[in-house]
Amino acid sequence: MTEFSLFFILDLLGTIAFAISGALSAMNRRLDLFGIFIIAFVTAIGGGTLRDVLIGSTPVTWMENILYIYLIGVVTIFAIIFRSKLNHLKKSLFLFDTIGLGVFTITGVEMGVQNDLNPIISIALGAMTGTFGGVIRDILCNEIPVIFRKEIYATACIIGGLAFVILHQLAVDTDIIYIATSLTVILIRLVVVKYHISLPSFYLSSKT
Amino acid sequence: MTEFSLFFILDLLGTIAFAISGALSAMNRRLDLFGIFIIAFVTAIGGGTLRDVLIGSTPVTWMENILYIYLIGVVTIFAIIFRSKLNHLKKSLFLFDTIGLGVFTITGVEMGVQNDLNPIISIALGAMTGTFGGVIRDILCNEIPVIFRKEIYATACIIGGLAFVILHQLAVDTDIIYIATSLTVILIRLVVVKYHISLPSFYLSSKT
Amino acid sequence: MTEFSLFFILDLLGTIAFAISGALSAMNRRLDLFGIFIIAFVTAIGGGTLRDVLIGSTPVTWMENILYIYLIGVVTIFAIIFRSKLNHLKKSLFLFDTIGLGVFTITGVEMGVQNDLNPIISIALGAMTGTFGGVIRDILCNEIPVIFRKEIYATACIIGGLAFVILHQLAVDTDIIYIATSLTVILIRLVVVKYHISLPSFYLSSKT
């Protein structure tokens, strides 16, 4: 695990991005120092942990490599020190959350493909990996989970995952797939939010 | 897993029932298309996933068989199209939730018995399997978890589980046990809710 | 597992303490009999279950030994019967929660050390084991998770875990380590709350 494969680098990048988003969320809730660390930690490892547990790859990734915890610690301190520079909170939070979403989704899809799971199942695993950290962060911080705030959060994951399995079946080079599909997820979310695109909802008029 | 054993059919039936209950809940919360799919998916696989993870049977069931995801997709589309026919929302939601509860409880107990766990532990596993999907659905949709809405939700699971282990020790045919005990759980809940039966609560007058 | 090692006794002690805290919390929410059992059960097994699942030690501990379920049942009945004696609710809840926190943290750290995990990772595992039961209890009872109520909850775990790995590297007798470090966690929390010590928070003035 000490060789820096692109997969490993993506996993670290997602960890960094989600740790920052967690720390920002926790500071916004006025949590104390350790509260900030905990939310950063749980947000950063949540998606990967779910992925590993569902696949049965235990002990989970962050337990096998101390780098994850160090990274989360350093990133959190960084987020605390530079909090005034990250002052457009909503924008920063959104950006880091989106990066984490993109790269973690792809690590989940890759894990599914590596384990010879059906492509559609791999995409579902990717979507869960990408979104779970943010969902726990929001539940712990008592926010409505970001996944339901109309921003086509999961749609981006699913399209990116679809691109992954198609490129994989076309035997495109793995590293190119990783980068292209992570960027796909990130770009879709950025575009969707910028232009306020939304999917239809189907309101059920309840007659109780 | 392609042979259609009764166990497998029950697992699919629970999946369908909980997918519908999840989709109804999500439409009621005015979530968009993907939000509906996600809640349906998580509700449908939640209980079985917890069961598999606790037992150590990974990758979890829905990862090993593509049928689960297809089924959830089709059922969700069905629920969206026929949403106006399901218009007595509370009643439909209650019914499908109860069916899911009944059959998933029994798959959990069976899994415990198969793994030679103590009967009481198998019942606990069954209760967790039966209730977990609904609990996540309600947490994600910001409702008070159904398990605490006074409807003796868990009691039904526990009595059905008890019936299962007793019939199993009497060496009754497995398929008959499955059907009899699933129906037991479902009927208990229907009767209890119809006649407003409730268990005592023990209010603790807090002197802070 | 039938030999009563100190590790096993600590695990049981934590189970008892968290079962009481769960039962008190549930009675305070006016849940019915089974609701009380369920919250007691989930609170008591939550931390250990997370620990076992993350490490990959499945079936999880409470499934391998019926003693856990019996103990939780007896303790819950005890808590219901003597609820008027436990009437200074907040104080009782706080005390049992703190004992559970202390001993479960140490079982988590020990599990990490036994599995040759990095000391810092073992401490993180201990903190998650110690706090998770209380977090689920609070989420299910719709309270703000205790971990964020300014009481340096997690800090106590982390300092106790640190003491554990240091004493372990000094080759101190295991049983002495267990007792000393569990007490460390408990005492830190008691002192901190008594003297209203709190860590700094870093409020992020959001300019939205």
XYZ file of C-alpha atoms in Angstrom:
624
model
C 0.000 0.000 0.000
C 3.049 2.269 0.155
C 3.315 2.421 -3.618
C 1.484 5.496 -4.734
C -0.871 4.053 -7.326
C -3.359 6.485 -8.820
C -6.137 4.610 -6.975
C -4.372 5.279 -3.667
C -3.794 8.934 -4.549
C -7.484 9.386 -5.399
C -8.453 7.778 -2.107
C -6.175 10.215 -0.258
C -7.507 13.164 -2.270
C -11.095 12.255 -1.412
C -10.057 11.898 2.225
C -8.551 15.389 2.212
C -11.551 16.961 0.509
C -14.108 15.370 2.820
C -11.995 16.124 5.918
C -12.054 19.821 4.969
C -15.783 19.727 4.308
C -16.348 17.996 7.666
C -14.160 20.493 9.542
C -15.973 23.441 7.937
C -19.343 21.960 8.807
C -18.269 21.345 12.419
C -16.846 24.874 12.839
C -20.073 26.238 11.474
C -21.897 24.302 14.216
C -19.508 25.826 16.801
C -18.195 22.448 17.944
C -15.050 22.367 20.089
C -11.621 21.256 18.902
C -12.197 17.530 19.257
C -15.693 17.776 17.848
C -14.144 19.308 14.728
C -11.584 16.498 14.469
C -14.239 13.839 14.919
C -16.587 15.224 12.273
C -13.658 15.697 9.885
C -12.528 12.133 10.550
C -15.920 10.501 10.218
C -16.775 12.459 7.068
C -13.428 11.558 5.508
C -13.476 7.836 6.262
C -17.253 7.214 6.161
C -17.621 6.413 2.471
C -14.538 4.224 2.230
C -15.449 2.412 5.434
C -18.923 1.561 4.165
C -17.392 0.402 0.866
C -14.905 -1.881 2.652
C -17.463 -3.292 5.094
C -20.009 -4.109 2.357
C -17.354 -5.772 0.210
C -15.953 -7.612 3.223
C -12.500 -6.053 2.948
C -11.678 -5.751 6.665
C -9.899 -4.381 8.616
C -11.064 -1.321 6.692
C -8.616 0.760 4.646
C -7.897 3.545 7.157
C -6.885 0.925 9.717
C -4.263 -0.569 7.464
C -2.446 2.652 6.709
C -1.626 5.317 9.269
C -1.340 7.909 6.485
C -5.116 8.460 6.484
C -5.295 9.565 10.110
C -2.203 11.788 9.835
C -3.614 13.391 6.722
C -6.985 14.063 8.336
C -5.235 15.577 11.382
C -3.062 17.890 9.307
C -5.922 18.901 7.017
C -8.176 19.686 9.971
C -5.540 21.885 11.603
C -5.086 23.589 8.237
C -8.847 24.151 7.965
C -8.948 25.643 11.475
C -6.004 27.979 10.874
C -7.195 29.172 7.483
C -10.866 29.268 8.391
C -11.098 32.995 7.707
C -9.686 32.428 4.218
C -12.343 29.806 3.617
C -14.895 32.373 4.569
C -17.318 31.955 1.758
C -18.298 28.915 3.685
C -21.059 27.578 1.537
C -18.930 27.819 -1.585
C -15.859 26.166 -0.033
C -17.929 23.444 1.566
C -19.655 22.799 -1.734
C -16.395 22.648 -3.662
C -14.592 20.228 -1.332
C -17.701 18.130 -0.951
C -17.920 17.835 -4.739
C -14.282 16.815 -5.131
C -14.693 14.174 -2.432
C -17.854 12.948 -4.091
C -16.128 12.592 -7.448
C -13.047 10.690 -6.385
C -14.714 8.479 -3.785
C -17.417 7.436 -6.222
C -14.748 6.213 -8.575
C -12.853 4.279 -5.877
C -16.124 2.514 -5.047
C -16.842 1.589 -8.667
C -13.251 0.367 -9.103
C -13.534 -1.795 -5.966
C -16.701 -3.356 -7.359
C -15.097 -4.001 -10.747
C -11.980 -5.479 -9.084
C -14.217 -7.872 -7.144
C -15.944 -8.969 -10.361
C -19.276 -7.559 -9.305
C -21.922 -6.816 -11.904
C -21.354 -3.342 -13.466
C -24.663 -1.970 -12.163
C -23.850 -3.194 -8.656
C -20.425 -1.566 -8.944
C -22.106 1.727 -9.827
C -24.411 1.416 -6.799
C -21.380 0.699 -4.604
C -19.673 3.771 -6.082
C -22.674 5.980 -5.397
C -22.833 4.775 -1.786
C -19.094 5.279 -1.315
C -19.264 8.786 -2.736
C -22.245 9.976 -0.766
C -22.038 8.230 2.608
C -19.411 10.461 4.235
C -21.454 13.563 3.485
C -24.630 11.919 4.731
C -23.096 11.043 8.142
C -21.583 14.522 8.385
C -24.989 16.063 7.838
C -26.812 13.695 10.204
C -24.259 14.329 12.970
C -24.414 18.087 12.373
C -28.226 17.990 12.290
C -28.488 19.266 8.742
C -30.779 17.857 6.082
C -28.510 15.382 4.253
C -26.900 17.145 1.271
C -28.018 14.276 -0.918
C -31.594 15.532 -0.693
C -30.969 19.209 -1.221
C -32.086 19.082 -4.856
C -28.547 19.283 -6.208
C -28.622 16.070 -8.233
C -25.896 14.791 -5.971
C -26.415 11.126 -6.639
C -27.178 11.589 -10.323
C -23.616 12.805 -10.849
C -22.277 9.658 -9.147
C -24.413 7.371 -11.229
C -23.463 8.979 -14.552
C -19.779 8.944 -13.583
C -20.062 5.304 -12.562
C -21.741 4.469 -15.857
C -18.906 6.157 -17.737
C -16.448 4.099 -15.685
C -17.931 0.706 -16.537
C -18.316 1.602 -20.225
C -14.699 2.804 -20.536
C -13.572 -0.265 -18.579
C -15.314 -2.585 -21.020
C -13.682 -0.697 -23.894
C -10.369 -1.597 -22.175
C -9.254 2.009 -21.824
C -6.161 2.517 -19.628
C -7.189 2.407 -15.953
C -5.446 5.630 -14.922
C -7.180 7.539 -17.717
C -10.530 6.076 -16.650
C -9.946 7.171 -13.055
C -9.196 10.754 -13.984
C -11.824 11.128 -16.714
C -14.647 9.713 -14.632
C -13.764 11.543 -11.407
C -13.783 14.767 -13.388
C -17.093 13.759 -14.979
C -18.757 13.488 -11.582
C -17.260 16.778 -10.384
C -18.137 18.675 -13.567
C -21.706 17.391 -13.712
C -22.343 18.569 -10.186
C -20.713 21.965 -10.784
C -22.688 22.547 -14.002
C -25.948 21.340 -12.519
C -25.669 23.620 -9.523
C -24.481 26.609 -11.565
C -27.400 26.372 -13.976
C -29.956 25.243 -11.395
C -30.830 22.103 -13.331
C -33.101 19.798 -11.404
C -34.799 16.479 -11.918
C -38.565 16.147 -11.752
C -40.105 15.245 -8.434
C -43.352 13.339 -8.073
C -45.345 14.784 -5.296
C -47.804 12.421 -3.809
C -50.888 14.298 -2.704
C -51.619 12.382 0.437
C -55.237 11.929 1.371
C -54.009 10.489 4.641
C -28.610 -18.440 -5.977
C -30.541 -18.738 -9.218
C -32.658 -21.576 -7.848
C -35.767 -20.017 -6.464
C -35.837 -21.398 -2.945
C -38.595 -20.119 -0.678
C -35.947 -18.266 1.366
C -34.827 -16.429 -1.776
C -38.424 -15.641 -2.766
C -39.139 -14.220 0.702
C -36.009 -12.077 0.484
C -37.194 -10.742 -2.884
C -40.701 -10.149 -1.555
C -39.363 -8.153 1.401
C -37.186 -6.202 -1.012
C -40.209 -5.310 -3.162
C -42.355 -4.330 -0.183
C -39.715 -2.122 1.405
C -38.782 -0.565 -1.971
C -42.409 0.527 -2.398
C -42.574 1.857 1.160
C -39.324 3.768 0.590
C -40.521 5.205 -2.727
C -43.825 6.333 -1.168
C -42.006 7.953 1.722
C -39.615 9.758 -0.641
C -42.412 11.013 -2.914
C -44.208 12.255 0.149
C -41.055 14.251 1.003
C -41.080 15.663 -2.549
C -37.642 14.253 -3.387
C -36.549 14.237 -7.024
C -36.316 11.143 -9.216
C -32.948 9.948 -7.966
C -33.801 10.766 -4.386
C -36.789 8.434 -4.728
C -34.605 5.668 -6.148
C -32.041 6.065 -3.398
C -34.534 5.958 -0.543
C -36.282 2.981 -2.156
C -32.937 1.228 -2.574
C -31.623 1.913 0.919
C -34.924 0.949 2.553
C -35.072 -2.264 0.554
C -31.513 -3.429 1.163
C -30.933 -1.925 4.632
C -32.165 -4.797 6.766
C -30.525 -7.541 4.725
C -27.276 -5.601 4.538
C -27.112 -5.181 8.326
C -27.908 -8.909 8.714
C -25.116 -9.918 6.318
C -22.550 -7.527 7.797
C -23.203 -8.623 11.404
C -23.007 -12.301 10.458
C -19.910 -11.678 8.354
C -21.485 -12.849 5.118
C -19.815 -10.425 2.711
C -20.009 -9.242 -0.037
C -23.576 -8.625 1.081
C -26.485 -10.361 -0.656
C -27.553 -7.584 -3.038
C -24.001 -7.451 -4.402
C -24.002 -11.112 -5.348
C -27.203 -11.059 -7.359
C -28.149 -8.351 -9.835
C -31.817 -9.298 -9.485
C -32.178 -7.158 -6.337
C -31.204 -3.905 -8.043
C -33.332 -4.598 -11.134
C -36.286 -5.420 -8.924
C -35.896 -2.235 -6.879
C -35.632 -0.194 -10.075
C -38.762 -1.701 -11.624
C -40.735 -1.465 -8.392
C -39.777 2.174 -7.918
C -40.869 3.079 -11.449
C -44.098 1.200 -10.779
C -44.614 3.137 -7.541
C -44.034 6.444 -9.352
C -46.419 5.626 -12.205
C -49.177 4.307 -9.991
C -48.695 6.837 -7.223
C -52.206 8.200 -7.629
C -53.603 4.672 -7.190
C -51.611 4.354 -3.980
C -53.223 7.515 -2.796
C -54.276 6.449 0.638
C -50.639 6.948 1.379
C -50.546 6.130 5.044
C -52.450 2.892 4.506
C -50.320 1.737 1.557
C -47.117 2.667 3.314
C -48.233 0.813 6.413
C -49.211 -2.295 4.478
C -45.993 -2.630 2.483
C -43.908 -1.778 5.510
C -45.637 -4.566 7.431
C -45.093 -7.149 4.694
C -41.421 -6.207 4.502
C -41.152 -6.422 8.268
C -42.661 -9.899 8.339
C -40.584 -11.556 5.652
C -37.286 -9.859 6.487
C -37.604 -10.776 10.147
C -37.882 -14.399 9.156
C -34.872 -14.256 6.802
C -32.853 -12.854 9.708
C -33.930 -15.572 12.133
C -33.235 -18.245 9.505
C -29.749 -16.837 8.907
C -29.054 -17.005 12.638
C -30.328 -20.583 12.880
C -28.311 -21.599 9.810
C -25.190 -20.187 11.461
C -25.888 -22.193 14.639
C -26.430 -19.101 16.721
C -28.359 -19.329 19.970
C -32.145 -19.113 19.332
C -32.515 -15.882 21.296
C -29.653 -14.309 19.352
C -31.296 -15.467 16.110
C -34.499 -13.716 17.169
C -32.578 -10.519 17.910
C -30.919 -10.759 14.500
C -34.346 -11.254 12.932
C -35.770 -8.218 14.689
C -32.847 -6.078 13.533
C -33.153 -7.367 9.965
C -36.867 -6.672 9.888
C -36.750 -3.178 11.337
C -33.498 -1.633 10.084
C -34.634 -0.722 6.563
C -37.609 1.210 7.926
C -35.436 2.926 10.525
C -32.968 4.224 7.912
C -35.837 5.288 5.652
C -37.331 7.310 8.465
C -34.016 8.828 9.594
C -33.187 9.874 6.017
C -36.686 11.286 5.498
C -36.524 13.078 8.852
C -39.468 11.230 10.335
C -39.591 9.754 13.819
C -38.524 6.125 13.248
C -41.645 3.969 12.767
C -40.298 1.586 15.365
C -41.131 4.125 18.065
C -44.572 5.109 16.895
C -46.307 2.974 19.518
C -47.358 0.308 16.990
C -45.651 -2.618 18.701
C -43.490 -2.910 15.649
C -40.701 -4.845 17.278
C -42.992 -6.939 19.420
C -44.418 -8.524 16.272
C -40.895 -9.421 15.108
C -39.982 -10.960 18.416
C -43.112 -13.108 18.667
C -42.689 -14.249 15.037
C -39.045 -15.057 15.735
C -40.009 -17.022 18.835
C -42.531 -19.013 16.799
C -39.775 -19.703 14.261
C -37.295 -21.185 16.725
C -39.986 -23.259 18.457
C -41.281 -24.716 15.159
C -37.694 -25.286 14.067
C -36.949 -27.303 17.208
C -40.102 -29.306 16.588
C -38.548 -30.166 13.195
C -41.452 -28.747 11.205
C -40.804 -28.447 7.442
C -38.751 -25.317 6.744
C -41.009 -23.925 4.017
C -44.043 -24.190 6.272
C -42.142 -22.437 9.061
C -41.203 -19.588 6.718
C -44.766 -18.970 5.611
C -46.423 -19.471 9.010
C -44.037 -17.196 10.880
C -43.937 -14.443 8.251
C -47.725 -14.356 8.365
C -47.601 -14.341 12.182
C -45.522 -11.153 12.200
C -47.741 -9.495 9.592
C -51.003 -10.490 11.288
C -49.883 -9.416 14.758
C -49.011 -5.978 13.480
C -52.273 -5.639 11.523
C -54.383 -6.719 14.500
C -52.463 -4.572 16.972
C -52.833 -1.472 14.862
C -56.489 -2.152 14.036
C -57.454 -2.556 17.680
C -55.052 0.080 19.019
C -53.389 -2.366 21.375
C -50.339 -0.897 23.058
C -47.746 -1.971 25.541
C -47.248 -0.101 28.815
C -44.696 2.682 28.907
C -42.781 3.653 32.015
C -42.489 7.362 32.173
C -39.630 8.578 34.265
C -40.587 11.811 35.979
C -37.283 13.580 35.657
C -36.291 15.871 38.470
C -33.420 16.936 36.250
C -15.163 -17.036 25.851
C -16.508 -18.617 29.043
C -13.322 -17.882 30.948
C -13.830 -14.598 32.697
C -10.788 -12.653 31.569
C -10.610 -9.041 32.675
C -11.197 -7.997 29.044
C -14.440 -9.984 28.999
C -15.524 -8.550 32.367
C -14.884 -4.996 31.123
C -16.906 -5.702 27.999
C -19.792 -6.934 30.166
C -19.468 -3.944 32.501
C -19.663 -1.529 29.577
C -22.660 -3.442 28.264
C -24.443 -3.087 31.612
C -23.651 0.613 31.935
C -24.786 1.489 28.416
C -27.903 -0.705 28.718
C -28.929 1.316 31.785
C -28.183 4.605 30.044
C -30.214 3.457 27.034
C -33.148 2.329 29.178
C -33.172 5.635 31.080
C -33.083 7.588 27.850
C -35.944 5.519 26.390
C -38.107 5.874 29.499
C -37.512 9.580 29.403
C -38.856 9.548 25.826
C -41.933 7.633 27.073
C -41.285 4.646 24.811
C -43.198 1.428 25.490
C -41.713 -1.745 27.002
C -40.160 -3.065 23.805
C -38.973 0.364 22.785
C -37.066 0.499 26.066
C -35.510 -2.920 25.456
C -34.508 -2.022 21.945
C -32.850 1.254 22.858
C -31.097 -0.441 25.796
C -29.921 -3.230 23.499
C -28.720 -1.027 20.670
C -26.950 1.367 23.031
C -25.244 -1.529 24.815
C -24.041 -3.397 21.736
C -23.524 -0.456 19.357
C -19.915 0.343 20.177
C -18.719 -3.249 20.307
C -20.561 -4.084 17.109
C -18.943 -1.223 15.208
C -15.545 -2.285 16.617
C -16.033 -5.895 15.488
C -17.363 -4.979 12.050
C -14.519 -2.547 11.297
C -11.898 -5.059 12.432
C -13.634 -7.835 10.502
C -14.282 -9.981 13.575
C -17.667 -11.420 12.602
C -20.106 -12.770 13.695
C -19.926 -9.867 16.136
C -19.271 -10.488 19.852
C -22.848 -10.385 21.143
C -23.798 -13.089 18.633
C -21.181 -15.492 19.915
C -22.182 -15.349 23.563
C -25.746 -15.387 24.826
C -24.642 -13.754 28.089
C -24.804 -10.292 26.497
C -28.495 -10.489 25.627
C -29.457 -12.001 29.000
C -27.503 -9.292 30.783
C -29.142 -6.501 28.795
C -32.569 -8.013 29.485
C -31.997 -8.275 33.228
C -30.435 -4.827 33.459
C -33.311 -3.248 31.547
C -35.903 -4.846 33.839
C -33.846 -3.624 36.792
C -33.777 -0.101 35.345
C -37.560 -0.130 34.836
C -38.274 -1.413 38.361
C -35.902 0.963 40.091
C -36.629 3.915 37.838
C -37.889 6.030 40.733
C -34.620 5.401 42.586
C -32.718 6.582 39.519
C -34.759 9.712 39.625
C -32.046 12.269 39.297
C -32.170 11.232 35.708
C -29.551 13.454 34.216
C -27.020 12.501 36.886
C -27.644 8.745 36.614
C -27.620 8.842 32.840
C -24.378 10.808 32.900
C -22.716 8.409 35.344
C -23.576 5.190 33.501
C -22.790 6.754 30.173
C -19.358 7.710 31.495
C -18.608 4.226 32.845
C -19.634 2.680 29.525
C -17.484 5.194 27.691
C -14.451 4.356 29.798
C -14.509 0.599 29.574
C -15.616 0.343 25.951
C -12.918 2.743 24.836
C -10.334 0.460 26.384
C -11.787 -2.697 24.772
C -11.532 -0.936 21.413
C -7.912 0.093 21.937
C -7.036 -3.432 23.119
C -8.675 -4.944 20.044
C -6.584 -2.646 17.845
C -3.369 -3.518 19.697
C -4.174 -7.253 19.541
C -4.617 -6.941 15.772
C -1.215 -5.237 15.471
C -2.730 -1.987 14.286
C -0.762 1.236 14.571
C -1.170 2.751 18.079
C -2.867 5.895 16.762
C -5.312 3.796 14.764
C -5.984 1.717 17.884
C -6.806 4.910 19.777
C -9.202 5.990 17.016
C -10.842 2.552 17.131
C -11.148 2.899 20.915
C -12.746 6.325 20.640
C -15.257 5.028 18.085
C -16.041 1.967 20.226
C -16.547 4.097 23.324
C -18.747 6.738 21.750
C -20.817 4.911 19.110
C -23.417 3.339 21.422
C -24.250 6.726 22.931
C -24.401 8.348 19.512
C -26.967 5.825 18.186
C -28.958 6.103 21.418
C -29.148 9.860 20.988
C -29.955 9.734 17.263
C -32.758 7.207 17.855
C -34.113 9.250 20.780
C -33.873 12.451 18.729
C -31.418 14.125 21.083
C -28.343 16.049 20.005
C -25.589 13.396 20.212
C -23.934 13.608 23.636
C -20.577 13.694 21.901
C -21.270 17.253 20.841
C -22.668 18.600 24.092
C -19.413 20.373 24.987
C -18.446 17.797 27.618
C -15.092 16.814 26.120
C -16.513 13.377 25.644
C -14.118 12.256 22.968
C -11.131 13.974 24.523
C -11.387 11.638 27.510
C -11.335 8.623 25.183
C -8.339 9.866 23.305
C -6.281 10.604 26.423
C -7.235 7.220 27.903
C -6.284 5.508 24.670
C -2.971 7.326 24.598
C -2.241 6.166 28.165
C -3.075 2.620 27.055
C -0.614 2.482 24.173
C 2.140 4.115 26.237
C 1.700 1.672 29.152
C 1.480 -1.179 26.649
C 4.812 -0.218 25.110
C 6.305 -0.035 28.613
C 5.178 -3.681 28.943
C 3.037 -3.014 31.996
C 0.785 -5.934 33.011
C -2.317 -5.998 30.799
C -4.857 -6.195 33.604
C -3.331 -3.169 35.329
C -3.423 -1.259 32.032
C -7.098 -2.099 31.552
C -8.097 -0.835 34.986
C -5.843 2.225 35.061
C -6.848 3.474 31.631
C -10.583 2.798 32.010
C -10.482 4.818 35.220
C -8.484 7.526 33.435
C -11.251 8.009 30.875
C -13.962 7.998 33.538
C -12.125 10.403 35.863
C -11.253 12.860 33.107
C -14.869 13.109 32.102
C -16.091 13.478 35.679
C -13.539 16.186 36.481
C -14.115 18.029 33.227
C -17.862 18.170 33.727
C -17.624 19.033 37.430
C -15.325 21.988 36.766
C -16.937 23.023 33.477
C -13.673 22.739 31.573
C -14.134 23.133 27.849
C -11.992 23.126 24.763
C -11.880 26.135 22.466
C -14.274 26.227 19.553
C -13.536 28.000 16.306
C -16.618 29.703 15.085
C -16.646 30.356 11.423
C -18.443 33.587 10.688
C -20.185 32.535 7.542
C -20.677 35.180 4.916
C -22.837 32.654 3.091
